[in-house]
mmCIF file of C-alpha atoms in Angstrom:
data_model
loop_
_atom_site.group_PDB
_atom_site.id
_atom_site.type_symbol
_atom_site.label_atom_id
_atom_site.label_comp_id
_atom_site.label_asym_id
_atom_site.label_seq_id
_atom_site.Cartn_x
_atom_site.Cartn_y
_atom_site.Cartn_z
ATOM 1 C CA MET L 2 125.009 89.360 112.586
ATOM 2 C CA PRO L 3 127.859 89.106 115.160
ATOM 3 C CA SER L 4 129.309 92.133 116.935
ATOM 4 C CA LEU L 5 131.742 94.029 114.746
ATOM 5 C CA THR L 6 134.743 95.606 116.453
ATOM 6 C CA PHE L 7 136.460 98.441 114.601
ATOM 7 C CA PRO L 8 140.028 99.695 115.016
ATOM 8 C CA ASP L 9 139.077 103.348 114.612
ATOM 9 C CA PHE L 10 136.071 105.633 114.640
ATOM 10 C CA GLU L 11 136.112 106.235 110.868
ATOM 11 C CA ALA L 12 135.450 102.567 110.084
ATOM 12 C CA TYR L 13 132.900 102.423 112.885
ATOM 13 C CA SER L 14 131.026 105.491 111.627
ATOM 14 C CA ASN L 15 131.016 104.230 108.037
ATOM 15 C CA ALA L 16 129.430 100.943 109.148
ATOM 16 C CA VAL L 17 126.266 102.636 110.421
ATOM 17 C CA LYS L 18 123.809 102.141 107.574
ATOM 18 C CA GLY L 19 121.041 104.518 106.625
ATOM 19 C CA VAL L 20 122.807 107.656 107.857
ATOM 20 C CA ASP L 21 124.891 110.308 106.142
ATOM 21 C CA GLY L 22 127.023 112.099 108.710
ATOM 22 C CA GLU L 23 130.363 112.973 110.233
ATOM 23 C CA MET L 24 131.795 111.922 113.571
ATOM 24 C CA ARG L 25 134.730 113.625 115.263
ATOM 25 C CA VAL L 26 136.624 112.248 118.263
ATOM 26 C CA THR L 27 137.009 114.854 121.007
ATOM 27 C CA GLY L 28 138.746 112.853 123.727
ATOM 28 C CA ARG L 29 141.096 109.994 124.351
ATOM 29 C CA SER L 30 140.299 106.909 122.300
ATOM 30 C CA ASP L 31 141.535 103.766 124.043
ATOM 31 C CA ALA L 32 138.392 101.592 124.011
ATOM 32 C CA ALA L 33 136.924 99.430 121.268
ATOM 33 C CA TRP L 34 134.373 100.723 118.799
ATOM 34 C CA VAL L 35 131.682 98.030 118.669
ATOM 35 C CA LEU L 36 128.540 97.827 116.564
ATOM 36 C CA ASP L 37 125.775 95.211 116.345
ATOM 37 C CA THR L 38 123.259 95.545 113.519
ATOM 38 C CA LEU L 39 120.257 93.321 112.959
ATOM 39 C CA GLU L 40 118.029 93.763 109.908
ATOM 40 C CA ILE L 41 114.519 92.413 110.423
ATOM 41 C CA GLY L 42 112.388 93.019 107.344
ATOM 42 C CA ASP L 43 111.921 96.751 106.874
ATOM 43 C CA VAL L 44 113.237 97.519 110.374
ATOM 44 C CA SER L 45 116.841 97.558 111.573
ATOM 45 C CA VAL L 46 118.041 97.638 115.165
ATOM 46 C CA LEU L 47 121.490 98.714 116.305
ATOM 47 C CA HIS L 48 123.564 98.463 119.464
ATOM 48 C CA GLY L 49 126.658 100.609 119.515
ATOM 49 C CA MET L 50 129.522 101.330 121.899
ATOM 50 C CA ASP L 51 131.668 104.342 121.131
ATOM 51 C CA GLY L 52 135.361 104.139 121.866
ATOM 52 C CA ALA L 53 135.729 107.790 122.840
ATOM 53 C CA PRO L 54 133.771 111.028 123.351
ATOM 54 C CA VAL L 55 132.618 112.424 119.999
ATOM 55 C CA THR L 56 130.744 115.151 118.209
ATOM 56 C CA TYR L 57 128.302 114.170 115.509
ATOM 57 C CA ARG L 58 126.225 115.733 112.782
ATOM 58 C CA GLY L 59 124.230 113.936 110.126
ATOM 59 C CA ALA L 60 120.839 112.936 108.776
ATOM 60 C CA LEU L 61 118.879 109.801 107.999
ATOM 61 C CA HIS L 62 118.336 108.691 104.431
ATOM 62 C CA SER L 63 115.048 109.512 102.743
ATOM 63 C CA ALA L 64 112.045 107.268 103.460
ATOM 64 C CA ARG L 65 113.459 106.254 106.855
ATOM 65 C CA PHE L 66 112.627 107.302 110.411
ATOM 66 C CA GLY L 67 114.955 106.632 113.313
ATOM 67 C CA VAL L 68 115.162 106.418 117.089
ATOM 68 C CA TYR L 69 118.260 106.990 119.230
ATOM 69 C CA LEU L 70 118.198 105.708 122.824
ATOM 70 C CA SER L 71 121.006 106.456 125.240
ATOM 71 C CA LEU L 72 121.920 103.571 127.562
ATOM 72 C CA PRO L 73 122.915 103.968 131.243
ATOM 73 C CA GLY L 74 126.440 105.228 131.784
ATOM 74 C CA SER L 75 126.362 107.514 128.762
ATOM 75 C CA ASP L 76 126.374 111.305 128.843
ATOM 76 C CA THR L 77 124.875 112.315 125.521
ATOM 77 C CA GLU L 78 123.328 115.539 124.241
ATOM 78 C CA LEU L 79 121.493 115.631 120.925
ATOM 79 C CA GLU L 80 119.617 118.573 119.495
ATOM 80 C CA GLY L 81 120.634 120.600 122.535
ATOM 81 C CA GLU L 82 119.063 118.262 125.108
ATOM 82 C CA GLN L 83 120.314 115.541 127.404
ATOM 83 C CA VAL L 84 119.149 112.097 126.282
ATOM 84 C CA GLY L 85 118.137 110.146 129.370
ATOM 85 C CA GLU L 86 116.248 106.981 130.227
ATOM 86 C CA ASP L 87 112.907 108.813 130.062
ATOM 87 C CA GLY L 88 112.990 109.442 126.342
ATOM 88 C CA TYR L 89 114.683 109.187 122.976
ATOM 89 C CA ILE L 90 115.536 111.259 119.941
ATOM 90 C CA TRP L 91 113.002 110.868 117.140
ATOM 91 C CA MET L 92 114.731 111.411 113.799
ATOM 92 C CA ALA L 93 112.858 112.401 110.652
ATOM 93 C CA PRO L 94 114.105 111.667 107.109
ATOM 94 C CA ARG L 95 116.792 113.996 105.740
ATOM 95 C CA GLN L 96 116.739 116.338 108.760
ATOM 96 C CA GLU L 97 120.193 117.110 110.060
ATOM 97 C CA MET L 98 120.909 116.408 113.701
ATOM 98 C CA GLN L 99 123.809 117.588 115.869
ATOM 99 C CA GLY L 100 125.086 116.339 119.187
ATOM 100 C CA PHE L 101 128.004 115.241 121.327
ATOM 101 C CA THR L 102 129.001 112.831 124.082
ATOM 102 C CA ARG L 103 131.089 113.647 127.126
ATOM 103 C CA VAL L 104 132.168 110.034 127.709
ATOM 104 C CA PRO L 105 132.265 106.953 125.438
ATOM 105 C CA ALA L 106 128.576 106.315 124.865
ATOM 106 C CA ARG L 107 126.431 103.200 124.613
ATOM 107 C CA PHE L 108 123.257 103.419 122.595
ATOM 108 C CA LEU L 109 120.442 101.577 120.871
ATOM 109 C CA GLY L 110 119.050 102.608 117.525
ATOM 110 C CA VAL L 111 115.932 101.677 115.590
ATOM 111 C CA ASP L 112 115.676 102.373 111.858
ATOM 112 C CA LEU L 113 112.108 102.238 110.510
ATOM 113 C CA ALA L 114 110.684 102.277 107.000
ATOM 114 C CA GLU L 115 108.599 105.382 106.344
ATOM 115 C CA ALA L 116 105.623 103.446 104.954
ATOM 116 C CA ARG L 117 105.411 101.250 108.049
ATOM 117 C CA VAL L 118 105.580 104.206 110.422
ATOM 118 C CA LEU L 119 102.924 106.183 108.580
ATOM 119 C CA GLY L 120 100.571 103.217 108.329
ATOM 120 C CA GLN L 121 100.815 102.456 112.034
ATOM 121 C CA ALA L 122 100.548 106.140 112.988
ATOM 122 C CA VAL L 123 97.291 106.480 111.044
ATOM 123 C CA ARG L 124 95.870 103.400 112.766
ATOM 124 C CA MET L 125 96.809 104.891 116.141
ATOM 125 C CA GLY L 126 95.247 108.243 115.312
ATOM 126 C CA LEU L 127 98.536 110.164 115.426
ATOM 127 C CA ASP L 128 99.291 113.353 113.525
ATOM 128 C CA THR L 129 101.529 112.127 110.711
ATOM 129 C CA GLN L 130 102.779 115.635 109.885
ATOM 130 C CA SER L 131 104.309 115.956 113.346
ATOM 131 C CA LEU L 132 106.438 112.882 112.623
ATOM 132 C CA TYR L 133 108.507 114.858 110.135
ATOM 133 C CA ARG L 134 110.211 116.886 112.864
ATOM 134 C CA THR L 135 113.353 115.636 114.544
ATOM 135 C CA THR L 136 112.654 116.061 118.238
ATOM 136 C CA HIS L 137 113.349 114.850 121.750
ATOM 137 C CA VAL L 138 110.495 112.598 122.863
ATOM 138 C CA ARG L 139 109.906 112.248 126.592
ATOM 139 C CA ALA L 140 107.586 109.573 127.944
ATOM 140 C CA ASN L 141 107.095 107.506 131.073
ATOM 141 C CA PRO L 142 110.028 105.173 131.793
ATOM 142 C CA GLU L 143 107.842 102.092 131.293
ATOM 143 C CA ALA L 144 106.977 103.054 127.702
ATOM 144 C CA VAL L 145 110.582 103.848 126.813
ATOM 145 C CA GLY L 146 111.686 100.703 128.642
ATOM 146 C CA GLU L 147 109.452 98.630 126.365
ATOM 147 C CA VAL L 148 111.317 99.946 123.305
ATOM 148 C CA VAL L 149 114.663 99.170 124.934
ATOM 149 C CA ALA L 150 113.541 95.704 126.039
ATOM 150 C CA LEU L 151 112.215 94.743 122.601
ATOM 151 C CA THR L 152 115.390 95.933 120.896
ATOM 152 C CA GLN L 153 117.703 94.137 123.307
ATOM 153 C CA ARG L 154 115.575 90.997 123.229
ATOM 154 C CA ALA L 155 115.808 90.863 119.422
ATOM 155 C CA PHE L 156 119.596 90.583 119.670
ATOM 156 C CA VAL L 157 119.363 87.869 122.335
ATOM 157 C CA VAL L 158 116.824 85.856 120.341
ATOM 158 C CA HIS L 159 118.888 86.112 117.153
ATOM 159 C CA ALA L 160 122.043 85.033 118.983
ATOM 160 C CA GLU L 161 120.255 81.986 120.400
ATOM 161 C CA ASN L 162 118.519 81.129 117.129
ATOM 162 C CA PRO L 163 119.925 82.719 113.941
ATOM 163 C CA GLU L 164 116.860 81.468 112.043
ATOM 164 C CA ALA L 165 114.417 83.326 114.318
ATOM 165 C CA PHE L 166 113.748 86.149 111.855
ATOM 166 C CA VAL L 167 114.046 84.262 108.578
ATOM 167 C CA GLU L 168 110.303 83.781 108.152
ATOM 168 C CA PRO L 169 108.466 86.888 106.814
ATOM 169 C CA ALA L 170 105.715 86.458 109.422
ATOM 170 C CA ALA L 171 108.248 86.704 112.256
ATOM 171 C CA GLN L 172 109.788 89.784 110.633
ATOM 172 C CA GLN L 173 106.381 91.403 110.311
ATOM 173 C CA ALA L 174 105.484 90.596 113.911
ATOM 174 C CA PHE L 175 108.642 92.125 115.348
ATOM 175 C CA ALA L 176 108.463 95.160 113.061
ATOM 176 C CA ALA L 177 104.849 95.805 114.107
ATOM 177 C CA GLN L 178 105.705 95.447 117.812
ATOM 178 C CA ILE L 179 108.734 97.736 117.788
ATOM 179 C CA THR L 180 106.990 100.359 115.633
ATOM 180 C CA THR L 181 103.973 100.396 117.940
ATOM 181 C CA ALA L 182 106.171 100.603 121.051
ATOM 182 C CA VAL L 183 108.076 103.561 119.579
ATOM 183 C CA LEU L 184 104.942 105.428 118.508
ATOM 184 C CA GLN L 185 103.192 104.845 121.827
ATOM 185 C CA CYS L 186 105.815 107.079 123.429
ATOM 186 C CA LEU L 187 104.738 110.007 121.258
ATOM 187 C CA PRO L 188 102.229 112.483 122.725
ATOM 188 C CA PRO L 189 98.627 112.035 121.511
ATOM 189 C CA PRO L 190 97.309 114.609 119.037
ATOM 190 C CA VAL L 191 95.478 117.601 120.476
ATOM 191 C CA CYS L 192 92.221 118.144 118.611
ATOM 192 C CA PRO L 193 89.574 120.021 120.646
ATOM 193 C CA THR L 194 86.998 119.845 117.848
ATOM 194 C CA LEU L 195 87.248 116.079 117.653
ATOM 195 C CA ALA L 196 87.096 115.794 121.430
ATOM 196 C CA VAL L 197 83.887 117.803 121.573
ATOM 197 C CA SER L 198 82.264 115.832 118.768
ATOM 198 C CA ARG L 199 82.952 112.570 120.581
ATOM 199 C CA ARG L 200 81.938 113.752 124.035
ATOM 200 C CA GLY L 201 78.334 112.675 123.688
ATOM 201 C CA ARG L 202 78.991 109.359 121.956
ATOM 202 C CA PRO L 203 77.538 106.516 123.980
ATOM 203 C CA PRO L 204 80.092 103.956 125.117
ATOM 204 C CA LEU L 205 80.093 100.522 123.536
ATOM 205 C CA PRO L 206 78.411 97.778 125.567
ATOM 206 C CA ARG L 207 80.830 95.390 127.217
ATOM 207 C CA LYS L 208 79.702 92.430 125.114
ATOM 208 C CA GLU L 209 80.233 94.394 121.901
ATOM 209 C CA ILE L 210 83.747 95.402 123.001
ATOM 210 C CA VAL L 211 84.565 91.760 123.720
ATOM 211 C CA ARG L 212 83.017 90.570 120.445
ATOM 212 C CA ARG L 213 84.983 93.069 118.394
ATOM 213 C CA GLY L 214 88.124 92.362 120.401
ATOM 214 C CA ILE L 215 87.923 88.608 119.831
ATOM 215 C CA ASP L 216 87.279 89.145 116.130
ATOM 216 C CA HIS L 217 90.392 91.335 115.894
ATOM 217 C CA ILE L 218 92.461 88.811 117.839
ATOM 218 C CA GLN L 219 91.411 85.985 115.525
ATOM 219 C CA ARG L 220 92.248 88.081 112.483
ATOM 220 C CA SER L 221 95.660 88.901 113.968
ATOM 221 C CA LEU L 222 96.347 85.180 114.456
ATOM 222 C CA ARG L 223 95.638 84.691 110.744
ATOM 223 C CA GLY L 224 98.154 87.432 109.935
ATOM 224 C CA GLU L 225 95.532 89.806 108.527
ATOM 225 C CA VAL L 226 96.045 92.610 111.081
ATOM 226 C CA SER L 227 98.383 93.518 113.927
ATOM 227 C CA PHE L 228 97.235 92.781 117.472
ATOM 228 C CA SER L 229 98.570 96.153 118.636
ATOM 229 C CA ASP L 230 95.848 97.901 116.593
ATOM 230 C CA ILE L 231 93.090 96.465 118.793
ATOM 231 C CA PRO L 232 91.951 99.750 120.440
ATOM 232 C CA PHE L 233 91.548 101.402 117.046
ATOM 233 C CA ALA L 234 89.817 98.365 115.527
ATOM 234 C CA VAL L 235 87.394 97.971 118.427
ATOM 235 C CA GLY L 236 86.712 101.673 118.872
ATOM 236 C CA ALA L 237 87.354 101.646 122.606
ATOM 237 C CA SER L 238 90.118 102.831 124.898
ATOM 238 C CA GLN L 239 92.692 100.420 126.254
ATOM 239 C CA ARG L 240 91.192 100.920 129.687
ATOM 240 C CA SER L 241 87.715 99.946 128.449
ATOM 241 C CA LEU L 242 89.171 96.924 126.656
ATOM 242 C CA ASN L 243 90.972 95.768 129.782
ATOM 243 C CA ARG L 244 87.854 96.169 131.889
ATOM 244 C CA ALA L 245 85.613 94.347 129.396
ATOM 245 C CA PHE L 246 87.972 91.391 128.947
ATOM 246 C CA GLY L 247 88.652 91.290 132.670
ATOM 247 C CA ASP L 248 84.927 91.022 133.388
ATOM 248 C CA ALA L 249 84.399 88.405 130.679
ATOM 249 C CA PHE L 250 87.517 86.232 130.994
ATOM 250 C CA GLY L 251 89.462 87.375 134.045
ATOM 251 C CA MET L 252 92.379 88.553 131.905
ATOM 252 C CA ALA L 253 93.480 91.478 129.754
ATOM 253 C CA PRO L 254 93.218 91.356 125.941
ATOM 254 C CA ARG L 255 96.973 90.769 125.662
ATOM 255 C CA GLN L 256 96.778 87.689 127.912
ATOM 256 C CA PHE L 257 93.739 86.427 125.996
ATOM 257 C CA TYR L 258 95.664 86.863 122.743
ATOM 258 C CA VAL L 259 98.669 84.950 124.108
ATOM 259 C CA VAL L 260 96.473 82.035 125.213
ATOM 260 C CA GLU L 261 94.669 81.926 121.858
ATOM 261 C CA ARG L 262 97.985 81.996 120.016
ATOM 262 C CA LEU L 263 99.403 79.167 122.121
ATOM 263 C CA HIS L 264 96.369 77.020 121.346
ATOM 264 C CA ALA L 265 96.653 77.859 117.638
ATOM 265 C CA ILE L 266 100.326 76.854 117.682
ATOM 266 C CA ARG L 267 99.443 73.625 119.491
ATOM 267 C CA SER L 268 96.912 72.755 116.828
ATOM 268 C CA ALA L 269 99.416 73.489 114.056
ATOM 269 C CA LEU L 270 102.145 71.419 115.749
ATOM 270 C CA ARG L 271 99.803 68.479 116.197
ATOM 271 C CA SER L 272 98.852 68.553 112.512
ATOM 272 C CA ALA L 273 102.427 69.132 111.284
ATOM 273 C CA ARG L 274 103.837 67.249 108.320
ATOM 274 C CA PRO L 275 107.370 65.881 107.803
ATOM 275 C CA GLY L 276 109.702 68.793 107.098
ATOM 276 C CA ASP L 277 107.832 71.242 109.321
ATOM 277 C CA THR L 278 109.818 72.933 112.083
ATOM 278 C CA VAL L 279 108.912 74.672 115.327
ATOM 279 C CA THR L 280 110.453 77.887 114.017
ATOM 280 C CA GLY L 281 108.452 77.780 110.790
ATOM 281 C CA ILE L 282 105.162 76.920 112.489
ATOM 282 C CA CYS L 283 105.549 79.578 115.169
ATOM 283 C CA ALA L 284 106.470 82.183 112.558
ATOM 284 C CA ARG L 285 103.043 81.669 110.961
ATOM 285 C CA PHE L 286 101.600 83.196 114.108
ATOM 286 C CA GLY L 287 104.093 86.042 114.367
ATOM 287 C CA VAL L 288 106.276 84.451 117.058
ATOM 288 C CA TRP L 289 109.922 85.518 116.894
ATOM 289 C CA ASP L 290 110.927 84.879 120.527
ATOM 290 C CA LEU L 291 110.924 81.071 120.599
ATOM 291 C CA GLY L 292 112.469 80.834 124.052
ATOM 292 C CA ARG L 293 109.688 82.726 125.780
ATOM 293 C CA MET L 294 107.034 81.017 123.709
ATOM 294 C CA ALA L 295 108.403 77.590 124.623
ATOM 295 C CA ALA L 296 108.341 78.461 128.311
ATOM 296 C CA LEU L 297 104.727 79.625 128.097
ATOM 297 C CA TYR L 298 103.781 76.585 126.019
ATOM 298 C CA SER L 299 105.355 74.191 128.509
ATOM 299 C CA ARG L 300 103.669 75.925 131.431
ATOM 300 C CA LEU L 301 100.256 75.654 129.778
ATOM 301 C CA PHE L 302 100.448 72.220 128.136
ATOM 302 C CA ASN L 303 103.173 70.495 130.195
ATOM 303 C CA ILE L 304 105.181 69.691 127.061
ATOM 304 C CA LEU L 305 107.728 71.586 124.976
ATOM 305 C CA PRO L 306 106.815 72.609 121.406
ATOM 306 C CA ALA L 307 109.691 70.510 119.997
ATOM 307 C CA GLN L 308 108.382 67.465 121.847
ATOM 308 C CA GLU L 309 104.877 68.130 120.558
ATOM 309 C CA LEU L 310 106.195 68.293 117.012
ATOM 310 C CA SER L 311 108.265 65.127 117.424
ATOM 311 C CA ARG L 312 105.235 63.211 118.643
ATOM 312 C CA ALA L 313 103.125 64.414 115.736
ATOM 313 C CA ILE L 314 105.741 63.472 113.134
ATOM 314 C CA ALA L 315 106.406 60.123 114.817
ATOM 315 C CA ALA L 316 102.705 59.280 114.747
ATOM 316 C CA GLN L 317 102.710 59.788 110.979
ATOM 317 C CA THR L 318 106.054 58.242 110.044
ATOM 318 C CA GLY L 319 106.756 55.743 112.803
ATOM 319 C CA GLU L 320 110.168 57.322 113.541
ATOM 320 C CA PRO L 321 111.370 57.488 117.172
ATOM 321 C CA VAL L 322 110.136 60.364 119.309
ATOM 322 C CA GLY L 323 112.705 62.747 120.705
ATOM 323 C CA SER L 324 114.437 64.525 117.825
ATOM 324 C CA ARG L 325 114.262 68.246 118.375
ATOM 325 C CA ARG L 326 113.065 70.213 115.355
ATOM 326 C CA ARG L 327 113.700 73.924 115.499
#
C-alpha cells in the first residue's frame, strides 16, 4: 500500500494494526506522521515516521509476535533500554510494553503470526517458552541488518511491482525468510545435558552432509520445506554445511540453492504456456524479489526472464518475440 500521511498522532496511532495502546505527544509536533504497512500472508511489515517525541504504552494482540527496530537518527527507549542498531525489541502477545522517544523517531516493525513463529522456532531448536517474554534482543549488527534489509527490500519490491506478493508461494517465501532472520538474532538455548549427550556423536561424513543438503534443497524448490531449515534437516552445523559444499562444489549451500533455483525457473519459463507470467512462474519457486532474480538470471544465462518467456510463448503461438510478461 502507499505511504499514508496523517494530520495528527491520534489518526497515526489508530492506523497501526495489531496493537492496543496509547501514544502521547511530549514535544513540538511540526513534522508529518507517516506510516507504510505491507501485509504479506501471515506477516506484516511496517515503516513509520513519528511527527514528534512521544511516550507509548500498549500490547500486541493475541496470537501475534512483534519486532520493533529503531532506525538511525532516532533516540528511542523501550522497556527501559536504548534501542540501537545492534538489536530490537521482541514483543510477545498481550504483554504490555512502555517506552518513549526523545526526538521524532523512525522505525521498522514486523508483525508475525504465532503459529509461524513457533513452527520455525521448533525447527531451529529454540526454547519456545522464552519467546513469550517481551525483551530487548541484542545480536551482531550483521544479523540485525539482515532483518532491516529484508523489511526495507519488501517495500521497494512492492513499490516496483505491486503484484510481487500476490502469489501464495511468494508470500510464504518472504514470511519464512523474515521469520528466520528475526529468530536467528535470538540467543541459542542453553542445555548442558543435551550438550553432553551430543559430545561423543560422530560427525556426519562430508558426502552424507552434501547428499542430505541437496535433498533438502530440492524439496525446498518444490515448496515442501523452507531452505532456511537446512542445518536442522541435515543434522549439521552451518559451518560444517559450508565446508562440505565448498569442498564438493566450490560454493556455500545458499549459492548452490540460488543456482538450482535459477535453473528450475529457466526450465519452467521454457515450458511456459500462453497466459503464464514471469511473476507467477517465479512465485512457484518462492521468488518475491523479481529485480534481483532477473539480474542473477541475466548474468547466468545472458537473457532476461521476460525475454525467455516471450521466446517460449512465441515458439508455441507464432506471435512476435519481445512482449514483456511480468
